[in-house]
Coordinates of N, CA, C and O in Angstrom, one line a residue:
X1 N 39.9 -26.3 30.8 CA 40.9 -26.2 29.8 C 40.2 -25.6 28.6 O 39.1 -26.1 28.2
X2 N 40.9 -24.8 27.9 CA 40.4 -24.1 26.6 C 40.7 -25.0 25.4 O 41.9 -25.5 25.3
X3 N 39.7 -25.3 24.8 CA 40.0 -26.1 23.4 C 39.7 -25.4 22.3 O 38.7 -24.7 22.2
X4 N 40.2 -25.8 21.3 CA 40.0 -25.3 19.9 C 39.0 -26.2 19.1 O 39.5 -27.3 19.0
X5 N 37.8 -25.7 19.0 CA 36.9 -26.6 18.1 C 36.3 -25.9 16.9 O 36.1 -24.5 17.2
X6 N 35.8 -26.3 16.1 CA 34.9 -25.8 15.0 C 33.5 -26.0 15.2 O 33.1 -27.3 15.1
X7 N 32.8 -24.9 15.4 CA 31.3 -25.2 15.6 C 30.5 -25.9 14.3 O 29.6 -26.5 14.7
X8 N 31.3 -25.5 13.2 CA 30.6 -26.2 11.9 C 30.6 -27.7 12.2 O 29.8 -28.4 12.0
X9 N 32.0 -28.2 12.5 CA 32.2 -29.7 12.9 C 31.4 -30.2 13.7 O 30.9 -31.3 13.6
X10 N 31.0 -29.4 14.8 CA 30.2 -30.0 15.8 C 28.7 -30.1 15.7 O 28.2 -30.8 16.3
X11 N 28.3 -29.2 14.8 CA 26.9 -29.1 14.6 C 26.2 -29.1 13.2 O 25.1 -29.4 12.9
X12 N 27.2 -29.4 12.3 CA 26.8 -29.7 10.7 C 26.2 -31.1 10.6 O 26.5 -32.0 11.4
X13 N 25.2 -31.1 9.7 CA 24.8 -32.5 9.5 C 25.8 -33.6 9.1 O 26.9 -33.1 8.8
X14 N 25.5 -34.9 9.2 CA 26.6 -35.8 8.9 C 26.8 -36.0 7.4 O 25.8 -36.0 6.6
X15 N 28.0 -35.6 7.0 CA 28.2 -35.4 5.6 C 28.6 -36.7 5.0 O 28.8 -36.8 3.6
X16 N 28.7 -37.9 5.7 CA 29.0 -39.0 5.2 C 27.8 -39.6 4.2 O 28.0 -40.5 3.4
X17 N 26.7 -38.8 4.4 CA 25.6 -39.3 3.5 C 25.7 -39.0 2.0 O 25.0 -39.3 1.1
X18 N 26.6 -38.2 1.7 CA 26.9 -37.7 0.3 C 27.6 -38.5 -0.4 O 28.9 -38.9 -0.1
X19 N 27.5 -39.0 -1.7 CA 28.2 -39.8 -2.2 C 29.3 -39.3 -3.2 O 29.4 -38.1 -3.3
X20 N 30.3 -40.0 -3.3 CA 31.5 -39.5 -4.1 C 31.0 -39.6 -5.7 O 30.1 -40.4 -6.0
X21 N 31.5 -38.8 -6.3 CA 31.1 -38.7 -7.9 C 31.6 -39.9 -8.6 O 32.9 -40.3 -8.3
X22 N 30.8 -40.4 -9.5 CA 31.2 -41.6 -10.3 C 31.9 -41.0 -11.5 O 31.5 -39.9 -12.0
X23 N 32.6 -41.9 -12.3 CA 33.1 -41.3 -13.8 C 31.9 -40.9 -14.5 O 32.3 -40.2 -15.7
X24 N 30.7 -41.4 -14.5 CA 29.8 -40.9 -15.7 C 29.0 -40.1 -15.0 O 27.7 -39.8 -15.6
X25 N 29.1 -39.3 -14.0 CA 28.5 -38.2 -13.6 C 28.4 -37.1 -14.5 O 29.4 -36.8 -15.2
X26 N 27.3 -36.5 -14.9 CA 27.2 -35.5 -16.0 C 26.4 -34.2 -15.2 O 25.4 -34.5 -14.4
X27 N 26.7 -32.9 -15.5 CA 26.0 -31.9 -15.0 C 26.4 -30.8 -16.0 O 27.3 -30.7 -16.8
X28 N 25.5 -29.6 -15.9 CA 25.7 -28.5 -16.7 C 26.8 -27.6 -16.2 O 27.5 -26.9 -16.7
X29 N 26.9 -27.8 -14.9 CA 27.7 -26.8 -14.0 C 28.4 -27.7 -13.1 O 27.8 -28.3 -12.3
X30 N 29.8 -27.4 -12.8 CA 30.5 -28.0 -11.8 C 31.2 -26.9 -10.9 O 31.7 -25.9 -11.4
X31 N 30.8 -27.0 -9.6 CA 31.3 -26.0 -8.8 C 32.4 -26.6 -7.9 O 32.1 -27.7 -7.3
X32 N 33.5 -25.8 -7.9 CA 34.6 -26.5 -7.0 C 34.6 -25.7 -5.8 O 34.8 -24.5 -5.7
X33 N 34.5 -26.2 -4.7 CA 34.6 -25.6 -3.4 C 33.1 -25.7 -2.5 O 32.1 -25.1 -3.1
X34 N 32.9 -26.2 -1.3 CA 32.0 -26.4 -0.5 C 31.9 -25.2 0.4 O 31.4 -25.7 1.6
X35 N 32.2 -24.2 0.2 CA 32.1 -23.1 1.3 C 30.8 -22.4 1.1 O 29.9 -22.8 0.3
X36 N 30.6 -21.3 1.8 CA 29.5 -20.4 1.5 C 29.1 -20.2 0.1 O 28.0 -20.3 -0.4
X37 N 30.0 -19.6 -0.6 CA 29.9 -19.2 -2.0 C 29.4 -20.2 -2.8 O 28.7 -20.3 -3.7
X38 N 30.2 -21.5 -2.7 CA 29.9 -22.7 -3.7 C 28.7 -23.2 -3.5 O 27.9 -23.4 -4.3
X39 N 28.2 -23.3 -2.0 CA 27.0 -23.9 -1.7 C 25.8 -22.9 -2.2 O 24.8 -23.3 -2.7
X40 N 26.0 -21.6 -2.0 CA 24.8 -20.7 -2.4 C 24.8 -20.8 -4.0 O 23.8 -20.7 -4.5
X41 N 26.0 -20.7 -4.6 CA 25.8 -20.9 -6.2 C 25.2 -22.3 -6.5 O 24.2 -22.2 -7.5
X42 N 25.4 -23.2 -5.9 CA 24.6 -24.7 -6.3 C 23.2 -24.4 -6.0 O 22.4 -25.0 -6.8
X43 N 22.9 -24.0 -4.8 CA 21.4 -23.7 -4.5 C 20.8 -22.9 -5.6 O 19.7 -23.4 -6.0
X44 N 21.3 -21.8 -5.9 CA 20.6 -20.9 -6.8 C 20.6 -21.5 -8.2 O 19.4 -21.4 -9.0
X45 N 21.6 -22.1 -8.7 CA 21.6 -22.9 -9.9 C 20.5 -24.0 -10.0 O 19.6 -24.1 -10.9
X46 N 20.4 -24.8 -8.8 CA 19.3 -26.0 -8.7 C 18.0 -25.4 -8.8 O 17.2 -26.1 -9.4
X47 N 17.8 -24.4 -8.1 CA 16.5 -23.7 -8.1 C 16.0 -23.4 -9.3 O 14.7 -23.2 -9.6
X48 N 16.9 -23.0 -10.3 CA 16.7 -22.7 -11.5 C 16.6 -23.8 -12.7 O 16.4 -23.6 -13.8
X49 N 16.7 -25.0 -11.9 CA 16.7 -26.2 -12.7 C 17.8 -26.7 -13.5 O 17.8 -27.6 -14.2
X50 N 19.0 -26.2 -13.2 CA 20.3 -26.5 -13.6 C 21.0 -27.8 -12.8 O 20.7 -27.6 -11.7
X51 N 21.4 -28.7 -13.6 CA 21.9 -29.9 -13.0 C 23.5 -29.5 -12.6 O 24.3 -29.1 -13.4
X52 N 23.6 -29.4 -11.2 CA 24.8 -29.0 -10.7 C 25.6 -30.0 -9.9 O 25.1 -31.0 -9.3
X53 N 27.0 -30.3 -10.0 CA 27.7 -31.0 -9.2 C 28.6 -30.1 -8.4 O 29.2 -29.3 -9.0
X54 N 28.7 -30.4 -7.1 CA 29.6 -29.5 -6.2 C 30.9 -30.6 -5.7 O 30.5 -31.6 -5.3
X55 N 31.9 -30.1 -6.1 CA 33.1 -30.8 -5.7 C 33.8 -30.0 -4.4 O 34.3 -29.0 -4.5
X56 N 34.0 -30.9 -3.3 CA 34.8 -30.4 -2.2 C 36.0 -31.5 -1.9 O 35.7 -32.7 -1.6
X57 N 37.1 -31.1 -1.8 CA 38.3 -32.0 -1.5 C 38.3 -32.5 0.0 O 38.9 -33.6 0.3
X58 N 37.8 -31.8 0.9 CA 37.9 -31.9 2.3 C 36.3 -32.4 2.8 O 35.9 -33.4 2.2
X59 N 35.8 -31.6 3.5 CA 34.4 -31.7 3.8 C 33.8 -30.4 3.7 O 34.4 -29.3 3.8
X60 N 32.4 -30.3 3.6 CA 31.8 -29.1 3.5 C 32.1 -28.1 4.6 O 32.0 -28.7 5.6
X61 N 32.3 -26.9 4.2 CA 32.6 -26.0 5.3 C 34.0 -26.0 5.8 O 34.4 -25.5 7.1
X62 N 35.0 -27.0 5.4 CA 36.3 -27.1 5.9 C 37.2 -25.9 5.8 O 38.1 -25.7 6.6
X63 N 37.1 -25.2 4.9 CA 37.8 -24.0 4.7 C 37.3 -22.7 5.6 O 36.9 -22.7 6.7
X64 N 37.6 -21.5 4.9 CA 37.2 -20.3 5.9 C 35.6 -20.2 6.2 O 35.3 -19.6 7.3
X65 N 34.7 -20.9 5.5 CA 33.3 -20.8 5.9 C 33.0 -21.7 7.2 O 32.2 -21.1 8.0
X66 N 33.8 -22.7 7.3 CA 33.6 -23.3 8.7 C 34.3 -22.7 9.8 O 34.0 -23.1 11.0
X67 N 35.2 -21.7 9.5 CA 35.9 -21.0 10.6 C 35.5 -19.6 10.8 O 36.1 -18.7 11.6
X68 N 34.4 -19.1 10.3 CA 34.1 -17.7 10.3 C 33.3 -17.5 11.7 O 33.0 -18.5 12.4
X69 N 33.1 -16.3 12.0 CA 32.5 -16.1 13.5 C 30.9 -16.0 13.1 O 30.4 -15.5 14.3
X70 N 30.3 -16.1 12.0 CA 28.9 -16.2 12.0 C 28.4 -14.9 11.6 O 27.1 -14.5 11.5
X71 N 29.3 -13.7 11.3 CA 28.8 -12.5 10.8 C 28.4 -12.5 9.2 O 29.0 -13.1 8.5
X72 N 27.3 -11.8 9.0 CA 26.6 -11.4 7.8 C 26.9 -10.1 7.4 O 26.3 -9.4 8.0
X73 N 27.9 -9.7 6.6 CA 28.3 -8.4 6.4 C 27.8 -7.8 4.8 O 27.9 -8.6 3.9
X74 N 27.4 -6.7 4.8 CA 27.1 -6.2 3.4 C 28.4 -5.4 3.2 O 29.0 -4.7 3.8
X75 N 28.5 -5.5 1.8 CA 29.8 -4.8 1.2 C 30.9 -5.4 1.3 O 31.1 -6.6 1.8
X76 N 32.0 -4.7 1.1 CA 33.4 -5.0 1.0 C 34.2 -3.8 1.6 O 33.7 -2.7 1.8
X77 N 35.6 -4.0 1.9 CA 36.4 -2.7 2.4 C 36.6 -2.0 1.4 O 37.3 -0.9 1.3
X78 N 36.4 -2.4 0.1 CA 36.8 -1.5 -1.2 C 35.7 -0.4 -1.0 O 34.3 -0.8 -1.0
X79 N 36.0 0.8 -1.6 CA 34.9 1.8 -1.6 C 34.2 1.4 -2.8 O 34.8 1.3 -3.9
X80 N 33.0 2.2 -3.0 CA 32.2 1.9 -4.1 C 32.9 2.6 -5.4 O 32.9 2.2 -6.4
X81 N 33.3 4.0 -5.1 CA 34.1 4.7 -6.2 C 35.4 4.2 -6.6 O 35.6 4.1 -7.8
X82 N 36.1 3.4 -5.8 CA 37.2 2.7 -6.3 C 36.8 1.3 -7.1 O 37.6 1.0 -8.0
X83 N 35.8 0.9 -6.7 CA 35.1 -0.5 -7.4 C 34.9 0.0 -8.8 O 35.1 -0.6 -9.9
X84 N 34.5 1.2 -8.9 CA 34.0 1.7 -10.3 C 35.1 2.1 -11.1 O 35.1 1.9 -12.3
X85 N 36.2 2.4 -10.4 CA 37.4 2.9 -11.3 C 38.2 1.7 -11.6 O 38.5 1.6 -12.9
X86 N 38.2 0.5 -10.9 CA 38.7 -0.7 -11.2 C 38.0 -1.6 -12.2 O 38.6 -2.1 -13.0
X87 N 36.7 -1.3 -12.1 CA 35.8 -2.5 -12.8 C 35.1 -1.8 -13.9 O 34.2 -2.4 -14.8
X88 N 35.1 -0.5 -13.8 CA 34.0 0.2 -14.8 C 32.9 0.6 -14.2 O 32.4 -0.1 -13.2
X89 N 32.2 1.5 -14.5 CA 31.1 2.1 -13.9 C 29.9 1.3 -13.8 O 29.4 1.1 -12.8
X90 N 29.5 0.5 -14.7 CA 28.6 -0.4 -14.7 C 28.7 -1.7 -14.0 O 27.9 -1.9 -13.0
X91 N 29.8 -2.2 -14.1 CA 30.2 -3.5 -13.4 C 30.4 -3.1 -11.7 O 30.1 -3.9 -10.8
X92 N 31.0 -2.0 -11.7 CA 31.3 -1.4 -10.1 C 29.9 -1.2 -9.5 O 29.7 -1.6 -8.3
X93 N 28.9 -0.7 -10.1 CA 27.7 -0.3 -9.5 C 27.0 -1.5 -9.3 O 26.5 -1.8 -8.2
X94 N 26.9 -2.6 -10.3 CA 26.3 -3.7 -10.0 C 26.9 -4.6 -8.7 O 26.2 -5.4 -8.0
X95 N 28.3 -4.6 -8.7 CA 28.9 -5.2 -7.5 C 28.6 -4.5 -6.3 O 28.4 -5.2 -5.2
X96 N 28.5 -3.3 -6.3 CA 28.2 -2.4 -4.8 C 26.7 -2.8 -4.6 O 26.5 -3.1 -3.5
X97 N 25.9 -2.8 -5.5 CA 24.4 -3.3 -5.3 C 24.4 -4.7 -4.8 O 23.7 -5.1 -3.8
X98 N 25.1 -5.5 -5.5 CA 25.0 -7.1 -5.1 C 25.5 -7.3 -3.5 O 24.8 -8.1 -2.8
X99 N 26.7 -6.6 -3.2 CA 27.2 -6.7 -2.0 C 26.3 -6.1 -0.8 O 26.1 -6.6 0.1
X100 N 25.5 -5.0 -1.3 CA 24.8 -4.4 -0.3 C 23.5 -5.4 -0.1 O 22.9 -5.4 1.0
X101 N 23.1 -6.2 -1.1 CA 21.9 -7.3 -1.0 C 22.2 -8.5 -0.3 O 21.5 -9.4 -0.2
X102 N 23.7 -8.6 -0.1 CA 24.0 -10.0 0.3 C 23.5 -10.4 1.5 O 23.0 -11.7 1.8
X103 N 23.4 -9.7 2.5 CA 22.7 -10.2 3.8 C 21.5 -10.6 3.5 O 21.1 -11.7 4.3
X104 N 20.7 -9.9 2.8 CA 19.3 -10.2 2.7 C 19.1 -11.5 1.9 O 18.3 -12.6 2.2
X105 N 20.0 -11.8 1.0 CA 20.1 -13.2 0.3 C 20.6 -14.2 1.3 O 19.8 -15.3 1.2
X106 N 21.5 -14.1 2.1 CA 21.7 -15.1 3.2 C 20.6 -15.4 4.0 O 20.1 -16.6 4.1
X107 N 19.9 -14.2 4.6 CA 18.8 -14.7 5.6 C 17.6 -15.1 4.8 O 16.9 -16.0 5.3
X108 N 17.4 -14.7 3.6 CA 16.4 -15.4 2.9 C 16.5 -16.9 2.6 O 15.6 -17.8 2.8
X109 N 17.8 -17.4 2.4 CA 18.1 -18.6 2.2 C 17.7 -19.7 3.5 O 17.4 -20.7 3.6
X110 N 18.1 -18.9 4.5 CA 18.0 -19.4 5.9 C 16.4 -19.8 6.3 O 16.0 -20.8 6.6
X111 N 15.6 -18.7 5.9 CA 14.3 -18.9 6.0 C 13.7 -19.7 5.0 O 12.9 -20.6 5.5
X112 N 14.1 -19.8 3.8 CA 13.5 -20.7 2.6 C 13.7 -22.1 3.0 O 12.8 -23.0 2.9
X113 N 14.8 -22.5 3.2 CA 15.2 -23.8 3.7 C 15.1 -24.1 5.2 O 15.5 -25.1 5.6
X114 N 14.6 -23.5 5.8 CA 14.3 -23.6 7.4 C 15.7 -24.2 8.1 O 15.6 -25.0 8.8
X115 N 16.7 -23.4 7.8 CA 18.1 -23.8 8.3 C 18.1 -23.3 9.6 O 17.9 -22.1 10.1
X116 N 18.4 -24.3 10.5 CA 18.5 -24.0 12.1 C 20.0 -23.3 12.4 O 20.9 -23.7 12.8
X117 N 20.1 -22.1 11.8 CA 21.4 -21.2 12.1 C 21.2 -20.4 13.3 O 22.1 -19.6 13.4
X118 N 20.2 -20.3 13.9 CA 19.9 -19.2 15.1 C 20.5 -17.8 14.5 O 21.0 -17.2 15.3
X119 N 19.8 -17.6 13.4 CA 20.3 -16.4 12.7 C 19.5 -15.1 13.4 O 18.3 -15.2 13.5
X120 N 20.2 -13.8 13.5 CA 19.5 -12.9 13.9 C 20.0 -11.6 12.8 O 21.1 -11.6 12.7
X121 N 19.0 -11.0 12.3 CA 19.1 -10.1 11.1 C 19.1 -8.7 12.1 O 17.8 -8.1 12.2
X122 N 20.2 -8.1 12.4 CA 20.0 -6.9 13.1 C 20.7 -5.5 12.5 O 21.2 -4.8 13.4
X123 N 21.1 -5.7 11.4 CA 21.8 -4.6 10.8 C 23.4 -5.0 10.6 O 23.8 -6.1 10.8
X124 N 24.2 -3.8 10.3 CA 25.6 -4.0 10.0 C 26.3 -3.0 10.5 O 25.8 -1.8 10.3
X125 N 27.7 -3.2 11.0 CA 28.2 -2.0 11.6 C 29.5 -2.1 10.8 O 30.0 -3.1 10.7
X126 N 30.1 -0.7 10.4 CA 31.3 -0.6 10.0 C 32.0 0.3 11.0 O 31.5 1.6 11.0
X127 N 33.0 0.0 11.6 CA 33.6 0.7 12.7 C 35.1 1.0 12.4 O 35.7 0.3 11.5
X128 N 35.7 2.0 13.2 CA 37.0 2.5 13.0 C 37.7 2.4 14.3 O 36.9 2.7 15.5
X129 N 38.7 2.1 14.4 CA 39.4 2.0 15.8 C 40.5 3.0 15.8 O 41.3 3.1 16.9
X130 N 40.7 3.8 14.8 CA 41.4 5.1 14.9 C 41.0 6.3 13.9 O 40.2 5.9 13.2
X131 N 41.8 7.3 14.0 CA 41.4 8.5 13.3 C 41.2 8.2 11.7 O 40.4 8.7 11.0
X132 N 42.5 7.5 11.4 CA 42.6 7.2 9.8 C 41.4 6.2 9.4 O 40.8 6.5 8.3
X133 N 41.0 5.2 10.4 CA 39.7 4.4 9.9 C 38.6 5.1 10.0 O 37.7 4.9 9.3
X134 N 38.5 6.2 10.9 CA 37.2 6.9 10.9 C 37.1 7.6 9.6 O 35.9 7.9 9.0
X135 N 38.2 8.2 8.9 CA 38.1 9.0 7.8 C 37.7 8.0 6.5 O 36.8 8.5 6.0
X136 N 38.2 6.9 6.7 CA 37.6 5.7 5.7 C 36.2 5.5 5.8 O 35.5 5.4 4.7
X137 N 35.7 5.4 6.9 CA 34.2 5.1 7.3 C 33.6 6.1 6.7 O 32.4 6.1 6.1
X138 N 33.9 7.3 7.1 CA 33.2 8.6 6.5 C 33.2 8.7 5.1 O 32.1 9.0 4.4
X139 N 34.2 8.4 4.4 CA 34.3 8.4 2.9 C 33.3 7.4 2.3 O 32.6 7.5 1.4
X140 N 33.5 6.1 3.0 CA 32.6 5.2 2.5 C 31.1 5.5 2.6 O 30.3 5.3 1.7
X141 N 30.8 6.1 3.8 CA 29.3 6.4 4.1 C 28.9 7.5 3.0 O 27.8 7.5 2.5
X142 N 29.6 8.5 2.7 CA 29.5 9.5 1.7 C 29.1 8.9 0.2 O 28.6 9.5 -0.5
X143 N 30.0 7.8 -0.1 CA 29.7 7.3 -1.3 C 28.7 6.3 -1.3 O 28.0 6.2 -2.4
X144 N 28.2 5.6 -0.3 CA 27.3 4.8 -0.3 C 25.7 5.5 -0.1 O 24.8 5.1 -0.5
X145 N 25.8 6.6 0.5 CA 24.4 7.4 1.0 C 23.6 7.7 -0.4 O 22.5 7.4 -0.4
X146 N 24.3 8.2 -1.5 CA 23.4 8.6 -2.7 C 23.0 7.2 -3.4 O 22.0 7.2 -4.2
X147 N 23.7 6.0 -3.0 CA 23.4 4.6 -3.6 C 22.4 3.8 -2.9 O 21.8 3.2 -3.6
X148 N 22.1 4.4 -1.7 CA 21.2 3.9 -0.7 C 19.6 3.8 -1.3 O 19.2 4.9 -1.8
X149 N 19.0 2.7 -1.4 CA 17.5 2.7 -1.7 C 16.8 2.8 -0.5 O 15.7 2.1 -0.8
X150 N 17.0 3.3 0.6 CA 16.2 3.2 1.7 C 15.3 4.5 1.9 O 15.5 5.4 1.2

């Protein structure tokens, strides 16, 4: 019989160990949301000595993070040149660079904290399922190629 289960809920550490915030809790930064982005922000700030409080209304990973298929992708579906048009040249290039480095950031965290994620870093695929998608992948490749530092 097919069952719908969340791997996160089945394998994540017991979250009952985390206390609720008291009224006198103080922090320099309050992060709302215990998904991948919130947890990563909290870790990076804490590593720099910043006192962080992370608030999650449900359980850690209860949103999209807990329901992902476990892929770590570089970039976004927005083309780099389109990001530059929307955000400006400097911010667009910074975002494109940050998105390209995102998989390394994830795998570095896994290694640094010895997270039992059964992670495999084997590259990234952007694929097309039709001719229109193939054109888009080709355009994205042509825009990313000069930006690649490989």
